[in-house]
């Protein structure tokens, strides 16, 4: 992202019901998710969006580091959904579908969704989503959805060990894009899909998300903190878990993990 985002242009042109009603930008933060959680604890309204040009401690799922140099689009949104804690995972799929639709329909890219929170182009990661929630007395107090899009980054922006697994919009499109325009499209798509989730439920969101997958019906390896298994990815269930058919026929429900192609 440019050192400064054209926030005025974004606020004038953004057509959403509530996402991005308030947008804050910083040149450098530890993590936009941490910033958003702090604001949410102080009562920031739902839809508040924070964006940073760089993050010094960007993080991903399972405590992983998220490399966040200038040129990426790093942002987080505060939500206060009427969902049970067990239903919050739906928001990750809504966000993933929104990113997939914008990359596909606006930028013309052949994008793929990968369980549970990744977006890939030609098998390489272009976007990751980190959903974090805060609960009070078994109720959801707030949710922060953090989205990292590798936008105007060339291959040198990534550490050597990640270059084979990672790509960016600049690499795929052969041109740089305007961060405020991409953020506008993403917020608008998410706003529409969050409304859809509220009005119509999760089934059609999950159905549309599955349309962008390539792993379903294929053999995959699943690595989770607890174990490691290989089998055929049968489906993603309505609670967001992966249904994996193991070689002995057992169907295992996996809630946390990463999928990859089997090594043999
Ligand atoms: C993952 O793939 O594990 C999720 C990566 C999420 C990265 C984004 S960048 C904006 C927001 N701030 C963070 O610290 N993380 C998310």
mmCIF file of C-alpha atoms and ligand atoms in Angstrom:
data_model
loop_
_atom_site.group_PDB
_atom_site.id
_atom_site.type_symbol
_atom_site.label_atom_id
_atom_site.label_comp_id
_atom_site.label_asym_id
_atom_site.label_seq_id
_atom_site.Cartn_x
_atom_site.Cartn_y
_atom_site.Cartn_z
ATOM 1 C CA UNK A 1 0.000 0.000 0.000
ATOM 2 C CA UNK A 2 1.093 3.581 -0.575
ATOM 3 C CA UNK A 3 2.348 5.178 2.654
ATOM 4 C CA UNK A 4 -0.990 6.965 2.846
ATOM 5 C CA UNK A 5 -4.332 5.684 1.659
ATOM 6 C CA UNK A 6 -6.831 8.003 -0.052
ATOM 7 C CA UNK A 7 -9.307 7.781 2.812
ATOM 8 C CA UNK A 8 -11.436 10.706 1.622
ATOM 9 C CA UNK A 9 -11.968 9.076 -1.749
ATOM 10 C CA UNK A 10 -12.835 5.800 -0.029
ATOM 11 C CA UNK A 11 -15.319 7.382 2.369
ATOM 12 C CA UNK A 12 -16.983 9.334 -0.477
ATOM 13 C CA UNK A 13 -17.319 6.321 -2.720
ATOM 14 C CA UNK A 14 -17.984 3.470 -0.301
ATOM 15 C CA UNK A 15 -21.507 2.062 -0.660
ATOM 16 C CA UNK A 16 -22.078 -0.110 2.399
ATOM 17 C CA UNK A 17 -24.748 -0.408 5.033
ATOM 18 C CA UNK A 18 -22.338 -0.492 7.942
ATOM 19 C CA UNK A 19 -18.884 -1.843 7.077
ATOM 20 C CA UNK A 20 -16.318 0.939 7.018
ATOM 21 C CA UNK A 21 -18.652 3.494 8.612
ATOM 22 C CA UNK A 22 -15.518 4.489 10.440
ATOM 23 C CA UNK A 23 -12.134 3.809 8.818
ATOM 24 C CA UNK A 24 -8.811 4.445 10.534
ATOM 25 C CA UNK A 25 -5.437 4.306 8.822
ATOM 26 C CA UNK A 26 -1.964 4.017 10.290
ATOM 27 C CA UNK A 27 1.404 3.853 8.555
ATOM 28 C CA UNK A 28 2.726 1.249 10.974
ATOM 29 C CA UNK A 29 1.094 -0.884 13.690
ATOM 30 C CA UNK A 30 1.976 -4.126 15.427
ATOM 31 C CA UNK A 31 -1.090 -5.847 14.016
ATOM 32 C CA UNK A 32 -4.376 -4.436 12.726
ATOM 33 C CA UNK A 33 -6.174 -7.269 14.560
ATOM 34 C CA UNK A 34 -4.614 -6.210 17.864
ATOM 35 C CA UNK A 35 -5.458 -2.571 17.132
ATOM 36 C CA UNK A 36 -9.077 -3.473 16.291
ATOM 37 C CA UNK A 37 -9.448 -5.638 19.431
ATOM 38 C CA UNK A 38 -8.268 -2.733 21.554
ATOM 39 C CA UNK A 39 -10.768 -0.369 19.911
ATOM 40 C CA UNK A 40 -13.559 -2.930 20.282
ATOM 41 C CA UNK A 41 -12.799 -3.291 24.011
ATOM 42 C CA UNK A 42 -13.221 0.502 24.276
ATOM 43 C CA UNK A 43 -16.638 0.208 22.583
ATOM 44 C CA UNK A 44 -15.905 0.924 18.895
ATOM 45 C CA UNK A 45 -19.012 0.366 16.799
ATOM 46 C CA UNK A 46 -19.582 -2.588 14.513
ATOM 47 C CA UNK A 47 -18.191 -1.967 11.051
ATOM 48 C CA UNK A 48 -15.170 0.016 12.263
ATOM 49 C CA UNK A 49 -12.287 -0.835 9.950
ATOM 50 C CA UNK A 50 -8.595 -0.298 10.597
ATOM 51 C CA UNK A 51 -5.934 -0.372 7.894
ATOM 52 C CA UNK A 52 -2.157 -0.214 8.099
ATOM 53 C CA UNK A 53 0.538 0.271 5.491
ATOM 54 C CA UNK A 54 2.843 -2.110 7.385
ATOM 55 C CA UNK A 55 2.568 -4.403 10.398
ATOM 56 C CA UNK A 56 5.539 -5.173 12.601
ATOM 57 C CA UNK A 57 3.849 -8.142 14.324
ATOM 58 C CA UNK A 58 1.237 -9.306 11.842
ATOM 59 C CA UNK A 59 -0.022 -12.715 12.837
ATOM 60 C CA UNK A 60 -1.908 -15.560 11.272
ATOM 61 C CA UNK A 61 -3.696 -18.647 12.499
ATOM 62 C CA UNK A 62 -2.067 -21.001 14.978
ATOM 63 C CA UNK A 63 0.267 -18.256 16.189
ATOM 64 C CA UNK A 64 2.109 -17.969 12.894
ATOM 65 C CA UNK A 65 3.893 -14.838 11.782
ATOM 66 C CA UNK A 66 2.336 -12.890 8.882
ATOM 67 C CA UNK A 67 4.917 -10.970 6.888
ATOM 68 C CA UNK A 68 3.417 -7.524 6.214
ATOM 69 C CA UNK A 69 5.652 -5.180 4.203
ATOM 70 C CA UNK A 70 4.478 -1.958 2.555
ATOM 71 C CA UNK A 71 2.552 -2.814 -0.611
ATOM 72 C CA UNK A 72 0.143 -5.274 0.990
ATOM 73 C CA UNK A 73 -3.419 -4.564 2.044
ATOM 74 C CA UNK A 74 -3.581 -5.300 5.779
ATOM 75 C CA UNK A 75 -6.861 -4.521 7.492
ATOM 76 C CA UNK A 76 -9.271 -5.644 10.208
ATOM 77 C CA UNK A 77 -12.985 -5.145 10.758
ATOM 78 C CA UNK A 78 -14.873 -5.069 14.049
ATOM 79 C CA UNK A 79 -18.208 -6.912 14.084
ATOM 80 C CA UNK A 80 -20.762 -7.435 16.832
ATOM 81 C CA UNK A 81 -22.784 -10.265 15.311
ATOM 82 C CA UNK A 82 -25.781 -11.980 16.856
ATOM 83 C CA UNK A 83 -24.164 -15.388 16.632
ATOM 84 C CA UNK A 84 -23.260 -18.107 19.092
ATOM 85 C CA UNK A 85 -19.516 -18.555 19.638
ATOM 86 C CA UNK A 86 -19.732 -21.853 17.717
ATOM 87 C CA UNK A 87 -21.229 -20.008 14.728
ATOM 88 C CA UNK A 88 -18.538 -17.328 14.467
ATOM 89 C CA UNK A 89 -16.521 -19.528 12.098
ATOM 90 C CA UNK A 90 -19.179 -18.648 9.481
ATOM 91 C CA UNK A 91 -17.740 -15.161 9.278
ATOM 92 C CA UNK A 92 -14.405 -16.527 8.050
ATOM 93 C CA UNK A 93 -16.214 -18.196 5.158
ATOM 94 C CA UNK A 94 -18.168 -15.018 4.413
ATOM 95 C CA UNK A 95 -14.920 -13.032 4.305
ATOM 96 C CA UNK A 96 -13.204 -15.701 2.183
ATOM 97 C CA UNK A 97 -16.084 -15.752 -0.276
ATOM 98 C CA UNK A 98 -16.075 -11.951 -0.491
ATOM 99 C CA UNK A 99 -12.359 -11.878 -1.316
ATOM 100 C CA UNK A 100 -12.782 -14.699 -3.855
ATOM 101 C CA UNK A 101 -15.640 -12.876 -5.583
ATOM 102 C CA UNK A 102 -13.716 -9.601 -5.841
ATOM 103 C CA UNK A 103 -10.570 -11.308 -7.151
ATOM 104 C CA UNK A 104 -12.666 -13.275 -9.642
ATOM 105 C CA UNK A 105 -15.306 -10.810 -10.781
ATOM 106 C CA UNK A 106 -13.491 -7.486 -10.440
ATOM 107 C CA UNK A 107 -9.888 -8.494 -11.199
ATOM 108 C CA UNK A 108 -10.575 -11.502 -13.426
ATOM 109 C CA UNK A 109 -8.307 -13.869 -11.491
ATOM 110 C CA UNK A 110 -8.730 -17.625 -11.293
ATOM 111 C CA UNK A 111 -8.954 -17.781 -7.511
ATOM 112 C CA UNK A 112 -9.365 -20.794 -5.258
ATOM 113 C CA UNK A 113 -10.631 -21.047 -1.672
ATOM 114 C CA UNK A 114 -8.786 -23.476 0.585
ATOM 115 C CA UNK A 115 -10.115 -24.723 3.918
ATOM 116 C CA UNK A 116 -10.347 -23.059 6.263
ATOM 117 C CA UNK A 117 -9.169 -19.511 5.570
ATOM 118 C CA UNK A 118 -6.885 -19.247 2.554
ATOM 119 C CA UNK A 119 -7.185 -17.862 -0.946
ATOM 120 C CA UNK A 120 -4.851 -19.169 -3.594
ATOM 121 C CA UNK A 121 -3.978 -18.422 -7.170
ATOM 122 C CA UNK A 122 -2.326 -21.247 -9.117
ATOM 123 C CA UNK A 123 -1.863 -23.016 -5.788
ATOM 124 C CA UNK A 124 -0.026 -20.079 -4.167
ATOM 125 C CA UNK A 125 -1.355 -18.098 -1.250
ATOM 126 C CA UNK A 126 -2.563 -14.589 -2.035
ATOM 127 C CA UNK A 127 -4.717 -13.851 1.006
ATOM 128 C CA UNK A 128 -5.176 -15.079 4.564
ATOM 129 C CA UNK A 129 -7.948 -14.402 7.048
ATOM 130 C CA UNK A 130 -7.708 -14.407 10.821
ATOM 131 C CA UNK A 131 -10.952 -14.315 12.796
ATOM 132 C CA UNK A 132 -10.718 -13.654 16.513
ATOM 133 C CA UNK A 133 -13.597 -13.369 18.959
ATOM 134 C CA UNK A 134 -14.218 -12.011 22.411
ATOM 135 C CA UNK A 135 -16.962 -13.597 24.480
ATOM 136 C CA UNK A 136 -18.743 -12.587 27.665
ATOM 137 C CA UNK A 137 -20.947 -15.009 29.595
ATOM 138 C CA UNK A 138 -21.040 -17.415 26.603
ATOM 139 C CA UNK A 139 -22.165 -14.573 24.307
ATOM 140 C CA UNK A 140 -20.143 -13.026 21.527
ATOM 141 C CA UNK A 141 -19.108 -9.556 22.589
ATOM 142 C CA UNK A 142 -17.177 -8.733 19.412
ATOM 143 C CA UNK A 143 -15.390 -10.368 16.514
ATOM 144 C CA UNK A 144 -12.392 -9.041 14.625
ATOM 145 C CA UNK A 145 -11.822 -10.257 11.093
ATOM 146 C CA UNK A 146 -8.313 -9.573 9.851
ATOM 147 C CA UNK A 147 -7.572 -9.832 6.163
ATOM 148 C CA UNK A 148 -4.169 -9.755 4.553
ATOM 149 C CA UNK A 149 -4.009 -9.438 0.772
ATOM 150 C CA UNK A 150 -0.644 -9.643 -0.952
ATOM 151 C CA UNK A 151 -1.338 -6.711 -3.228
ATOM 152 C CA UNK A 152 1.448 -4.580 -4.718
ATOM 153 C CA UNK A 153 4.320 -6.866 -3.754
ATOM 154 C CA UNK A 154 6.970 -8.419 -5.976
ATOM 155 C CA UNK A 155 8.588 -11.777 -5.262
ATOM 156 C CA UNK A 156 11.449 -10.120 -3.340
ATOM 157 C CA UNK A 157 8.968 -8.871 -0.753
ATOM 158 C CA UNK A 158 8.604 -12.442 0.549
ATOM 159 C CA UNK A 159 11.272 -14.328 2.480
ATOM 160 C CA UNK A 160 13.052 -16.806 0.219
ATOM 161 C CA UNK A 161 11.540 -19.828 2.011
ATOM 162 C CA UNK A 162 7.991 -18.595 1.254
ATOM 163 C CA UNK A 163 8.453 -17.617 -2.400
ATOM 164 C CA UNK A 164 7.295 -20.926 -3.864
ATOM 165 C CA UNK A 165 4.082 -20.892 -1.818
ATOM 166 C CA UNK A 166 3.145 -17.242 -2.153
ATOM 167 C CA UNK A 167 1.987 -14.827 -4.805
ATOM 168 C CA UNK A 168 0.557 -11.320 -5.084
ATOM 169 C CA UNK A 169 -1.913 -9.361 -7.176
ATOM 170 C CA UNK A 170 1.005 -7.496 -8.742
ATOM 171 C CA UNK A 171 2.698 -10.741 -9.756
ATOM 172 C CA UNK A 172 -0.528 -12.211 -11.151
ATOM 173 C CA UNK A 173 -1.839 -9.102 -12.911
ATOM 174 C CA UNK A 174 1.474 -7.604 -14.000
ATOM 175 C CA UNK A 175 0.399 -4.207 -12.678
ATOM 176 C CA UNK A 176 -0.131 -2.404 -9.408
ATOM 177 C CA UNK A 177 -3.586 -1.600 -8.148
ATOM 178 C CA UNK A 178 -5.056 1.167 -6.001
ATOM 179 C CA UNK A 179 -5.411 0.026 -2.393
ATOM 180 C CA UNK A 180 -8.458 2.222 -1.693
ATOM 181 C CA UNK A 181 -10.270 0.774 -4.704
ATOM 182 C CA UNK A 182 -9.541 -2.795 -3.640
ATOM 183 C CA UNK A 183 -10.592 -2.065 -0.054
ATOM 184 C CA UNK A 184 -13.811 -0.413 -1.276
ATOM 185 C CA UNK A 185 -14.702 -3.486 -3.370
ATOM 186 C CA UNK A 186 -13.883 -5.871 -0.530
ATOM 187 C CA UNK A 187 -15.903 -3.944 2.065
ATOM 188 C CA UNK A 188 -18.872 -3.672 -0.283
ATOM 189 C CA UNK A 189 -18.844 -7.372 -1.102
ATOM 190 C CA UNK A 190 -18.502 -8.314 2.562
ATOM 191 C CA UNK A 191 -21.283 -5.948 3.556
ATOM 192 C CA UNK A 192 -23.604 -7.594 1.015
ATOM 193 C CA UNK A 193 -22.644 -11.097 2.135
ATOM 194 C CA UNK A 194 -22.967 -10.336 5.869
ATOM 195 C CA UNK A 195 -26.503 -9.088 5.145
ATOM 196 C CA UNK A 196 -27.131 -12.248 3.154
ATOM 197 C CA UNK A 197 -25.906 -14.344 6.089
ATOM 198 C CA UNK A 198 -28.307 -12.526 8.420
ATOM 199 C CA UNK A 199 -31.301 -12.769 6.089
ATOM 200 C CA UNK A 200 -30.819 -16.117 4.376
ATOM 201 C CA UNK A 201 -28.552 -18.147 6.650
ATOM 202 C CA UNK A 202 -25.210 -19.845 6.078
ATOM 203 C CA UNK A 203 -26.045 -22.627 3.580
ATOM 204 C CA UNK A 204 -25.867 -20.619 0.383
ATOM 205 C CA UNK A 205 -22.729 -18.775 1.558
ATOM 206 C CA UNK A 206 -20.990 -22.085 2.182
ATOM 207 C CA UNK A 207 -22.304 -23.417 -1.137
ATOM 208 C CA UNK A 208 -20.845 -20.439 -3.003
ATOM 209 C CA UNK A 209 -17.547 -20.740 -1.091
ATOM 210 C CA UNK A 210 -17.334 -24.413 -2.127
ATOM 211 C CA UNK A 211 -17.736 -23.411 -5.779
ATOM 212 C CA UNK A 212 -14.288 -21.821 -5.517
ATOM 213 C CA UNK A 213 -12.590 -24.857 -3.940
ATOM 214 C CA UNK A 214 -10.380 -27.375 -5.755
ATOM 215 C CA UNK A 215 -9.553 -29.741 -2.881
ATOM 216 C CA UNK A 216 -12.977 -31.323 -2.351
ATOM 217 C CA UNK A 217 -13.089 -34.897 -3.631
ATOM 218 C CA UNK A 218 -9.276 -35.112 -3.661
ATOM 219 C CA UNK A 219 -6.697 -36.775 -1.427
ATOM 220 C CA UNK A 220 -5.230 -34.316 1.012
ATOM 221 C CA UNK A 221 -2.952 -34.309 4.009
ATOM 222 C CA UNK A 222 -4.290 -32.508 7.068
ATOM 223 C CA UNK A 223 -1.894 -31.261 9.694
ATOM 224 C CA UNK A 224 -3.409 -30.061 12.925
ATOM 225 C CA UNK A 225 -1.834 -29.256 16.281
ATOM 226 C CA UNK A 226 -3.144 -32.584 17.615
ATOM 227 C CA UNK A 227 -2.452 -34.931 14.718
ATOM 228 C CA UNK A 228 -1.733 -35.575 11.110
ATOM 229 C CA UNK A 229 -4.013 -37.477 8.738
ATOM 230 C CA UNK A 230 -4.372 -38.297 5.071
ATOM 231 C CA UNK A 231 -7.566 -39.067 3.215
ATOM 232 C CA UNK A 232 -10.155 -37.780 0.778
ATOM 233 C CA UNK A 233 -11.624 -34.355 1.573
ATOM 234 C CA UNK A 234 -15.326 -35.197 1.358
ATOM 235 C CA UNK A 235 -16.972 -31.946 2.349
ATOM 236 C CA UNK A 236 -16.956 -28.877 4.538
ATOM 237 C CA UNK A 237 -19.827 -29.165 6.982
ATOM 238 C CA UNK A 238 -22.220 -26.413 8.047
ATOM 239 C CA UNK A 239 -20.219 -25.961 11.283
ATOM 240 C CA UNK A 240 -17.134 -25.190 9.157
ATOM 241 C CA UNK A 241 -15.371 -28.465 9.890
ATOM 242 C CA UNK A 242 -13.651 -30.564 7.246
ATOM 243 C CA UNK A 243 -14.958 -34.097 6.704
ATOM 244 C CA UNK A 244 -12.052 -36.341 5.803
ATOM 245 C CA UNK A 245 -12.492 -39.949 4.692
ATOM 246 C CA UNK A 246 -9.524 -41.912 5.991
ATOM 247 C CA UNK A 247 -8.093 -44.938 4.179
ATOM 248 C CA UNK A 248 -9.841 -47.347 6.586
ATOM 249 C CA UNK A 249 -13.207 -45.766 5.723
ATOM 250 C CA UNK A 250 -13.576 -43.782 8.949
ATOM 251 C CA UNK A 251 -14.931 -40.276 8.413
ATOM 252 C CA UNK A 252 -13.067 -37.813 10.590
ATOM 253 C CA UNK A 253 -14.407 -34.378 11.434
ATOM 254 C CA UNK A 254 -11.549 -31.875 11.648
ATOM 255 C CA UNK A 255 -12.073 -28.420 13.120
ATOM 256 C CA UNK A 256 -8.531 -27.038 13.156
ATOM 257 C CA UNK A 257 -5.700 -27.662 10.719
ATOM 258 C CA UNK A 258 -4.103 -27.019 7.371
ATOM 259 C CA UNK A 259 -4.524 -29.010 4.213
ATOM 260 C CA UNK A 260 -1.869 -29.739 1.648
ATOM 261 C CA UNK A 261 -1.281 -32.217 -1.157
ATOM 262 C CA UNK A 262 -0.136 -35.592 0.187
ATOM 263 C CA UNK A 263 3.614 -36.102 -0.080
ATOM 264 C CA UNK A 264 3.126 -39.649 -1.433
HETATM 265 C C1 LIG B 1 -3.462 -16.824 8.052
HETATM 266 O O1 LIG B 1 -3.314 -17.113 6.866
HETATM 267 O O2 LIG B 1 -3.063 -17.578 8.962
HETATM 268 C C2 LIG B 1 -4.185 -15.555 8.404
HETATM 269 C C3 LIG B 1 -3.391 -14.325 8.085
HETATM 270 C C4 LIG B 1 -4.118 -13.054 8.452
HETATM 271 C C5 LIG B 1 -3.269 -11.823 8.243
HETATM 272 C C6 LIG B 1 -4.036 -10.561 8.481
HETATM 273 S S1 LIG B 1 -3.165 -9.119 7.934
HETATM 274 C C7 LIG B 1 -4.320 -8.087 8.733
HETATM 275 C C8 LIG B 1 -4.646 -8.754 10.056
HETATM 276 N N1 LIG B 1 -3.683 -8.399 11.082
HETATM 277 C C9 LIG B 1 -2.999 -9.451 11.521
HETATM 278 O O3 LIG B 1 -2.118 -9.432 12.402
HETATM 279 N N2 LIG B 1 -3.401 -10.554 10.877
HETATM 280 C C10 LIG B 1 -4.440 -10.272 9.913
#
